[in-house]
Tab-separated table of C-alpha atoms in Angstrom:
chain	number	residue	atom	x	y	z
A	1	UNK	CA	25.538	-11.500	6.903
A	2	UNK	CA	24.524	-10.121	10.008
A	3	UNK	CA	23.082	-6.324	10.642
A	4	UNK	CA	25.343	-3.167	9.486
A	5	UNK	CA	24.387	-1.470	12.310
A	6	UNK	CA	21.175	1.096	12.494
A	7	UNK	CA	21.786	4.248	10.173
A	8	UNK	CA	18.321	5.331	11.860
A	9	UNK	CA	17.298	6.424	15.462
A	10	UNK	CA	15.732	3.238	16.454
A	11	UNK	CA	12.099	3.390	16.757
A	12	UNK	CA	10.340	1.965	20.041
A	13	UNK	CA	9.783	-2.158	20.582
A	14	UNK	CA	6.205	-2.290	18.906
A	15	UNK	CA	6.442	0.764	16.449
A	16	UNK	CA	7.634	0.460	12.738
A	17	UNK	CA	10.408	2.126	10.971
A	18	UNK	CA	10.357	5.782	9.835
A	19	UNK	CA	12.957	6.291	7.369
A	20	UNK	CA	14.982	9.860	7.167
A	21	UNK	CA	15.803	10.812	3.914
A	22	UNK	CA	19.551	12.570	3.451
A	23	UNK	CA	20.216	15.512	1.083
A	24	UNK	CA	22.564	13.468	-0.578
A	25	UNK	CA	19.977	10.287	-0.975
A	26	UNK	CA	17.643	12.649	-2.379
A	27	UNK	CA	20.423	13.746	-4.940
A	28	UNK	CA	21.824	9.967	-5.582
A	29	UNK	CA	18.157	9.216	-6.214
A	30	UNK	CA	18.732	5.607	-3.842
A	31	UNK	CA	19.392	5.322	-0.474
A	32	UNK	CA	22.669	4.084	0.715
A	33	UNK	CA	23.511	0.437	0.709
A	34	UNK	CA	23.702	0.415	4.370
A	35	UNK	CA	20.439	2.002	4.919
A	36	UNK	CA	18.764	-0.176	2.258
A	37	UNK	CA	19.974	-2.831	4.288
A	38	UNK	CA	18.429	-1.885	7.382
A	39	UNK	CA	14.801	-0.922	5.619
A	40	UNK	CA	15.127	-4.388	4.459
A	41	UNK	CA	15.509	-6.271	7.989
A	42	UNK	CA	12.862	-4.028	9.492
A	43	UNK	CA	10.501	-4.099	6.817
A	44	UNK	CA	11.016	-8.517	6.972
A	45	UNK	CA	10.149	-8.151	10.728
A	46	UNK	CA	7.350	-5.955	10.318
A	47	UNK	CA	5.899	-6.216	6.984
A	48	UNK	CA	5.214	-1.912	7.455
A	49	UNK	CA	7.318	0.596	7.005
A	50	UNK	CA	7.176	4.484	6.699
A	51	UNK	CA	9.852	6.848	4.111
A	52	UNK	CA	10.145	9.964	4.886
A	53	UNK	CA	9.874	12.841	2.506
A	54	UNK	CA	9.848	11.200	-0.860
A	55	UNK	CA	7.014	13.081	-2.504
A	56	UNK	CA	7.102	16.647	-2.955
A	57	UNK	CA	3.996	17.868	-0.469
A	58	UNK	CA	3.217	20.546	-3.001
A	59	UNK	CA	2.502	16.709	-5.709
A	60	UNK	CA	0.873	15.798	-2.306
A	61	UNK	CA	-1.531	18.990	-1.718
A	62	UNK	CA	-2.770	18.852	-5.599
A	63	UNK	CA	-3.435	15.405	-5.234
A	64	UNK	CA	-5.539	15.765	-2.191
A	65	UNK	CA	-7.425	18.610	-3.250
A	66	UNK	CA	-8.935	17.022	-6.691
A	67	UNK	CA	-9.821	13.708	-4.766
A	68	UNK	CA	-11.406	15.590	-2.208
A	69	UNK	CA	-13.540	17.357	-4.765
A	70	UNK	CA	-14.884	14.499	-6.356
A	71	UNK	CA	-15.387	12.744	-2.679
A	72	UNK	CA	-19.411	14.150	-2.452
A	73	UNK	CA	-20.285	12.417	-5.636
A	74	UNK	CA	-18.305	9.412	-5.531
A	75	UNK	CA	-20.817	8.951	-2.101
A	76	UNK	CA	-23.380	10.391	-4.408
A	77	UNK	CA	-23.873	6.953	-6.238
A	78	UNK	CA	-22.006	4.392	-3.718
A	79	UNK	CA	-23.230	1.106	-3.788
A	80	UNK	CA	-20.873	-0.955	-1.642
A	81	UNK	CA	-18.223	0.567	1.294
A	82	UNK	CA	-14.747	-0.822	1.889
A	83	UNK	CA	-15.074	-4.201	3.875
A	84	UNK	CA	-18.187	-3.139	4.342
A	85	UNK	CA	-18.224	-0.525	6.972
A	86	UNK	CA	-19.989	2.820	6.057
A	87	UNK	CA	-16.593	4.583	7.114
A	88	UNK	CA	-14.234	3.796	4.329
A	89	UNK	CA	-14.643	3.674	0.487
A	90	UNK	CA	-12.042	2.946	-2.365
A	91	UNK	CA	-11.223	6.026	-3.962
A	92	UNK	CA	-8.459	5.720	-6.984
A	93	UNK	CA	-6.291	8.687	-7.639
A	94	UNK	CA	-7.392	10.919	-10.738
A	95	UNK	CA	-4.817	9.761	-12.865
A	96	UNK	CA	-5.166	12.973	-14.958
A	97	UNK	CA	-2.173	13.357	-17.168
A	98	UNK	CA	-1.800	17.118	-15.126
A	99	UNK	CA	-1.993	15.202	-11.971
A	100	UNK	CA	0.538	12.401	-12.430
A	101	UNK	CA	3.781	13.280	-10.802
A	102	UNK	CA	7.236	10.820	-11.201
A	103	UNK	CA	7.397	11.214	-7.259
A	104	UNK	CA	4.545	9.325	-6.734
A	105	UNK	CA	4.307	6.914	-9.542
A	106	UNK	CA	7.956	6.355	-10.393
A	107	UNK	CA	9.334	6.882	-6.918
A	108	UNK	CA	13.096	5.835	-7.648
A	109	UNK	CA	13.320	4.847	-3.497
A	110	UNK	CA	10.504	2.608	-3.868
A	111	UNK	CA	11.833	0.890	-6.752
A	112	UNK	CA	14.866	0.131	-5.309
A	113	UNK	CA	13.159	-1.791	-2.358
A	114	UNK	CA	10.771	-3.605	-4.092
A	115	UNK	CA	13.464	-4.757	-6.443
A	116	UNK	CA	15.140	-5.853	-3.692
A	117	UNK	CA	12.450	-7.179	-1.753
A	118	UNK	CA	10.802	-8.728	-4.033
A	119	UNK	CA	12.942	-9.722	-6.512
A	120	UNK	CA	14.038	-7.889	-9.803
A	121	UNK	CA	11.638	-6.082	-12.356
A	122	UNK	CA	8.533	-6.498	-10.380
A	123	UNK	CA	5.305	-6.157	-11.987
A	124	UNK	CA	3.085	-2.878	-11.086
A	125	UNK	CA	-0.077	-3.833	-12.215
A	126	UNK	CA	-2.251	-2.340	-9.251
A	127	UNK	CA	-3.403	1.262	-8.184
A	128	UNK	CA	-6.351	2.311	-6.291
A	129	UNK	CA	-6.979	4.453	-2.577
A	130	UNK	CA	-9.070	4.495	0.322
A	131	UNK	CA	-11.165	6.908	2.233
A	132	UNK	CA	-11.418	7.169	5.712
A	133	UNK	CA	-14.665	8.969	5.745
A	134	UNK	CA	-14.383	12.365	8.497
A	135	UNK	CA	-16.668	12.105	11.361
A	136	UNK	CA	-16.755	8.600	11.554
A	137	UNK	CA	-16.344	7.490	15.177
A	138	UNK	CA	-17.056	3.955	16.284
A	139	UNK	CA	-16.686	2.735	13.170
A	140	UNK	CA	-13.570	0.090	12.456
A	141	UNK	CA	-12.981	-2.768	9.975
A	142	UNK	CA	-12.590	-6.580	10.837
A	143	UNK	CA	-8.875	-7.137	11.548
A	144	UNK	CA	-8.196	-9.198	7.692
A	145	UNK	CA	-5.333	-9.184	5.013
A	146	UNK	CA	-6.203	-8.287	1.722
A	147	UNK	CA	-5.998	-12.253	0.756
A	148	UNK	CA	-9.222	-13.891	-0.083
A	149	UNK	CA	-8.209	-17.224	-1.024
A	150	UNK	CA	-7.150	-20.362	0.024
A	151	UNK	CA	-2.825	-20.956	-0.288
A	152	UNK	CA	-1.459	-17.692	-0.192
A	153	UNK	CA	1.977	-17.930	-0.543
A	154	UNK	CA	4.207	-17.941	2.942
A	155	UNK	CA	7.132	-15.658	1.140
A	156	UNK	CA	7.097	-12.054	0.167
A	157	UNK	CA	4.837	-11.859	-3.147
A	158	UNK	CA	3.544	-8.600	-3.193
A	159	UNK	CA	3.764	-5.037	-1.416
A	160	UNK	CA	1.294	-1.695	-1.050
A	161	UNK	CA	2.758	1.252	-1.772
A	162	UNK	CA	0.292	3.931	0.185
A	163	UNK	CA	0.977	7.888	-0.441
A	164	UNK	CA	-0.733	9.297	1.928
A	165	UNK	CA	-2.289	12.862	1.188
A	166	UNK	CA	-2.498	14.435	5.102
A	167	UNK	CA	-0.327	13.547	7.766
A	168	UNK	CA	-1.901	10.408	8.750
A	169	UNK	CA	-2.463	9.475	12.460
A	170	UNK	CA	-4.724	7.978	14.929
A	171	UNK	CA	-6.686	11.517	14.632
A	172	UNK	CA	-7.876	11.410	11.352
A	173	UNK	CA	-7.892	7.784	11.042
A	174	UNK	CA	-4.761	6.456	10.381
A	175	UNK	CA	-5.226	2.333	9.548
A	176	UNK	CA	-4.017	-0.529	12.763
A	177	UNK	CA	-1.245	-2.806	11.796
A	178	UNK	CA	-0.269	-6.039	13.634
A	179	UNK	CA	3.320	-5.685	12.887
A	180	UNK	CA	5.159	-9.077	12.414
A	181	UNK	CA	1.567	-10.894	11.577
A	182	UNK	CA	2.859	-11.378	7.749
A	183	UNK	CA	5.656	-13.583	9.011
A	184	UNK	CA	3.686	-16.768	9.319
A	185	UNK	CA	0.281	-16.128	8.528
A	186	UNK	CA	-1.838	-18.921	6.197
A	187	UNK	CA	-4.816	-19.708	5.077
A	188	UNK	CA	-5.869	-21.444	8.425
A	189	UNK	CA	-5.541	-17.609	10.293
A	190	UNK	CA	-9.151	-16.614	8.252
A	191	UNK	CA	-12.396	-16.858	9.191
A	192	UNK	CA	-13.555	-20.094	6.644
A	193	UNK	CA	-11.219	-23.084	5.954
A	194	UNK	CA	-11.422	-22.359	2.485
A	195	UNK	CA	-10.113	-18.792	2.393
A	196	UNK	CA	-13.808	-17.468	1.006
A	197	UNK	CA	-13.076	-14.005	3.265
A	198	UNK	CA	-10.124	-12.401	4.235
A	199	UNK	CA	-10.978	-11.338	8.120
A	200	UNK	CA	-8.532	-12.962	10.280
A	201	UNK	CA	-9.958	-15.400	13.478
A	202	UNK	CA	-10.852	-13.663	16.640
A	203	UNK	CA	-8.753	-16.467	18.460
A	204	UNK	CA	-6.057	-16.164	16.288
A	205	UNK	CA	-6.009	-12.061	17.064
A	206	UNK	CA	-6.162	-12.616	20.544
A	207	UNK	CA	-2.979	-14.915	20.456
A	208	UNK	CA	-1.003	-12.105	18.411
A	209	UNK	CA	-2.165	-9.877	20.708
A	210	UNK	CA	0.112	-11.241	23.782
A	211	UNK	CA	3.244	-11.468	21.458
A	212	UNK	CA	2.697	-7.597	19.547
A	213	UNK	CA	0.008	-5.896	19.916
A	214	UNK	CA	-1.730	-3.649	16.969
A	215	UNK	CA	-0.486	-0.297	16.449
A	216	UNK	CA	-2.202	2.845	14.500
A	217	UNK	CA	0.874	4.017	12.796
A	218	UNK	CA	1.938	7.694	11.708
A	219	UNK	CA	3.318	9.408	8.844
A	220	UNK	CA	3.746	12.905	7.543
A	221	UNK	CA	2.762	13.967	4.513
A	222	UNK	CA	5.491	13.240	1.758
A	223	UNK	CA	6.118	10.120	3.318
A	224	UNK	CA	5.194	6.769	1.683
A	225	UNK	CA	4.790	3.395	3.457
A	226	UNK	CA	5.341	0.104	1.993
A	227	UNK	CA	3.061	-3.379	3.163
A	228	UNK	CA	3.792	-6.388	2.899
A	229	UNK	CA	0.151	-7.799	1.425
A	230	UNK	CA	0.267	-10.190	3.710
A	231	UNK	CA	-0.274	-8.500	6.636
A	232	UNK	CA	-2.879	-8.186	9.016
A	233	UNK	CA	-4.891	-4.522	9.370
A	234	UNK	CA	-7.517	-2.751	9.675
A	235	UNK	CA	-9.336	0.619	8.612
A	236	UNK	CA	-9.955	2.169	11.527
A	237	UNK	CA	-12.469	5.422	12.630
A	238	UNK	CA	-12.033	8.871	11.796
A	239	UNK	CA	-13.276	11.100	14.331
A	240	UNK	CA	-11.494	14.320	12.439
A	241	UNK	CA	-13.744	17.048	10.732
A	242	UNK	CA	-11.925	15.849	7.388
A	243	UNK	CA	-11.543	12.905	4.791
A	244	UNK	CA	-8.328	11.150	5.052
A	245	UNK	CA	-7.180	10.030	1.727
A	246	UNK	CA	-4.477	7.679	0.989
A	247	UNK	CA	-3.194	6.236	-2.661
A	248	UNK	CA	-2.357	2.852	-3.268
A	249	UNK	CA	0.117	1.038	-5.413
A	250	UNK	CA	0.543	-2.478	-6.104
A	251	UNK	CA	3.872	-4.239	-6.667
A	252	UNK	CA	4.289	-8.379	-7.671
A	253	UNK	CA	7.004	-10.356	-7.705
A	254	UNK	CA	7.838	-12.084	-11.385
A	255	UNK	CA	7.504	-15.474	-9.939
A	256	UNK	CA	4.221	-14.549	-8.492
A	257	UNK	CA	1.440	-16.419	-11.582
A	258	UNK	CA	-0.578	-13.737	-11.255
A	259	UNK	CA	-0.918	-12.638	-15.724
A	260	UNK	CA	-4.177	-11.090	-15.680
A	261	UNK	CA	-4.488	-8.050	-13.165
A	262	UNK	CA	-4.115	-4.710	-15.681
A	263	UNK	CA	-3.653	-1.345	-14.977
A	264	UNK	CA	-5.663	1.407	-17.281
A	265	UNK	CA	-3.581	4.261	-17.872
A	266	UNK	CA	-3.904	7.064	-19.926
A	267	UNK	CA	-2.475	6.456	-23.606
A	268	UNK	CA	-1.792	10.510	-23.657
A	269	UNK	CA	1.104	9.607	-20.653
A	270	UNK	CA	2.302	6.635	-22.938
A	271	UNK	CA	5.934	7.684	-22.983
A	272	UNK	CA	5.666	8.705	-19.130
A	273	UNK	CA	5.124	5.178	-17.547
A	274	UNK	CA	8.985	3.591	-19.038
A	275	UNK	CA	10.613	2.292	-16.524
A	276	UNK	CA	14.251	-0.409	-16.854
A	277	UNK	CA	13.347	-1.344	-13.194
A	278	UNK	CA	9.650	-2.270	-13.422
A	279	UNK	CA	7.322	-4.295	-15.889
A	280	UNK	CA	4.778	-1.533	-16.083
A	281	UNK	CA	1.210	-4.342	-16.429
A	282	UNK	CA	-0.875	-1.582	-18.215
A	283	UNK	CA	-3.518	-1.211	-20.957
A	284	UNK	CA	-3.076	2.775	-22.229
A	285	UNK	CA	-6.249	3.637	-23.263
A	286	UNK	CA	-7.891	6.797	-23.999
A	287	UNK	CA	-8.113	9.518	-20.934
A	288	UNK	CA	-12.000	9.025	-20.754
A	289	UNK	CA	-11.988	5.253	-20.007
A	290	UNK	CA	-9.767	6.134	-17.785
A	291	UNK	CA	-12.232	8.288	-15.803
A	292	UNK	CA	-14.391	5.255	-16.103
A	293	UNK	CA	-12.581	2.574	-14.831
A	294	UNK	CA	-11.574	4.602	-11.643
A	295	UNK	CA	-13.278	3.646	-7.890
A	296	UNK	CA	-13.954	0.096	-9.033
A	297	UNK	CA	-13.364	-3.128	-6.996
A	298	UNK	CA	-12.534	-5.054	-9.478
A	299	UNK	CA	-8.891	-6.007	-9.158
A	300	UNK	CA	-7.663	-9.633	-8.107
A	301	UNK	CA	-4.674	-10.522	-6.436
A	302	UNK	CA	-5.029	-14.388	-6.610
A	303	UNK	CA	-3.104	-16.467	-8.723
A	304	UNK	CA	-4.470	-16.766	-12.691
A	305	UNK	CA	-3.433	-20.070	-13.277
């Protein structure tokens, strides 16, 4: 079937998608079929896309301020930075039962795309964040998808789900996309023939480059942005006086053999995290392993059989 038409003010030639939201979407709890139709052919060309105004900012601002509380000691006892550039840590949300809001973790728009996308009943089974650490000028990540292994599937498998928790632009950060580079990406695009790292080939960035150049995309706060996992980014500097924080959350297709990668939520939100339109992969365990378990790189997305 070819395109319904754009519901949306078309953005420019390289830019992604920013989605409006209507009063009555936001009442209807889904957008209409028309519109989910168009987020769906963008977000297949682009593999990024930005919703507008699905989280309530004031979910947003409480968010924000308890992560950047615990930012100083979460430095404090750092052993290893994100990619490994001293401008970007992993920094999980506090999933603190007072701090765990249906609008982020439950969003109802999400779940209709990635069921659609991706298939029904995904599997969320991922959450973490990242820092952008203020001040940090210079400093960028390789260009790399987060795939570290060799045969990555050539379909849609698996999306990010970012919140960010400040508008989020090339000021304070905001991360470079190569829009499109998901669409035919393998194995042979990374650095090692075996798919041992995930940075993509200076060559093969340099050929992208002439057909779409990167972009630093932008997105005010109560807006989420989906990624396709397969495409290529990069954290980039933040030359702002302030940390800008973004959640993450992970979304597999059922097909995808992937059994093993668990979240740990709190057993005191138990009958919080039900859901008909997601398999919720979790282990609910008591709040203080919980606490534990959070800022860790130690999640896998490659296949476990």
């Amino acid at each position: 079937m070819g395109s319904v038409g754009n519901p949306v003010t078309a953005p420019g030639p390289d830019e992604p998608a920013s989605i409006p939201l209507t009063k009555e979407e936001a009442l209807r709890g889904q957008y209409s079929r028309e519109k989910l139709q168009y987020i769906l052919e963008r977000f297949n060309e682009d593999g990024f896309i930005v919703l507008e105004d699905l989280v309530d900012v004031a979910h947003v601002d409480a968010l924000a301020a308890a992560m950047h509380a615990e930012t100083p000691q979460i430095l404090a006892n750092i052993k290893t930075f994100n990619h490994g550039v001293n401008s970007n840590i992993l920094q999980c949300a506090p999933l603190k039962p007072e701090l765990i809001f249906s609008d982020v973790y439950l969003n109802p728009f999400v779940i209709q795309i990635v069921n659609a996308y991706l298939g029904a009943r995904p599997r969320w089974n991922f959450i973490t964040g990242n820092n952008a650490l203020a001040g940090t000028g210079g400093l960028r990540q390789p260009v790399h998808k987060d795939i570290r292994w060799k045969g990555h599937p050539t379909a849609p498998f698996y999306v990010i789900a970012n919140v960010p928790l400040a508008d989020f632009s090339p000021e304070n950060g905001s991360t470079e996309f190569w829009l499109g580079s998901h669409k035919n990406t393998t194995t042979a695009d990374q650095e090692t023939a075996t798919g041992r790292t995930c940075f993509v080939l200076p060559e093969k960035l340099e050929e992208r480059r002439t057909v779409r150049p990167p972009i630093q995309a932008r997105a005010k706060k109560g807006s989420i942005t989906l990624r396709d996992l397969r495409l290529w980014h990069a954290g980039m500097p933040n030359p702002s006086g302030e940390n800008r924080i973004m959640m993450a959350l992970g979304y597999q297709a059922r097909w995808y053999p992937n059994y093993t990668q668990r979240l740990k939520l709190p057993a005191s939100m138990l009958n919080f995290f039900i859901h008909d339109d997601i398999e919720i992969m979790a282990n609910f365990v008591s709040d203080e392993e919980v606490q534990e378990n959070l800022h860790k790189d130690n999640f896998s997305f490659q296949p476990s059989i």
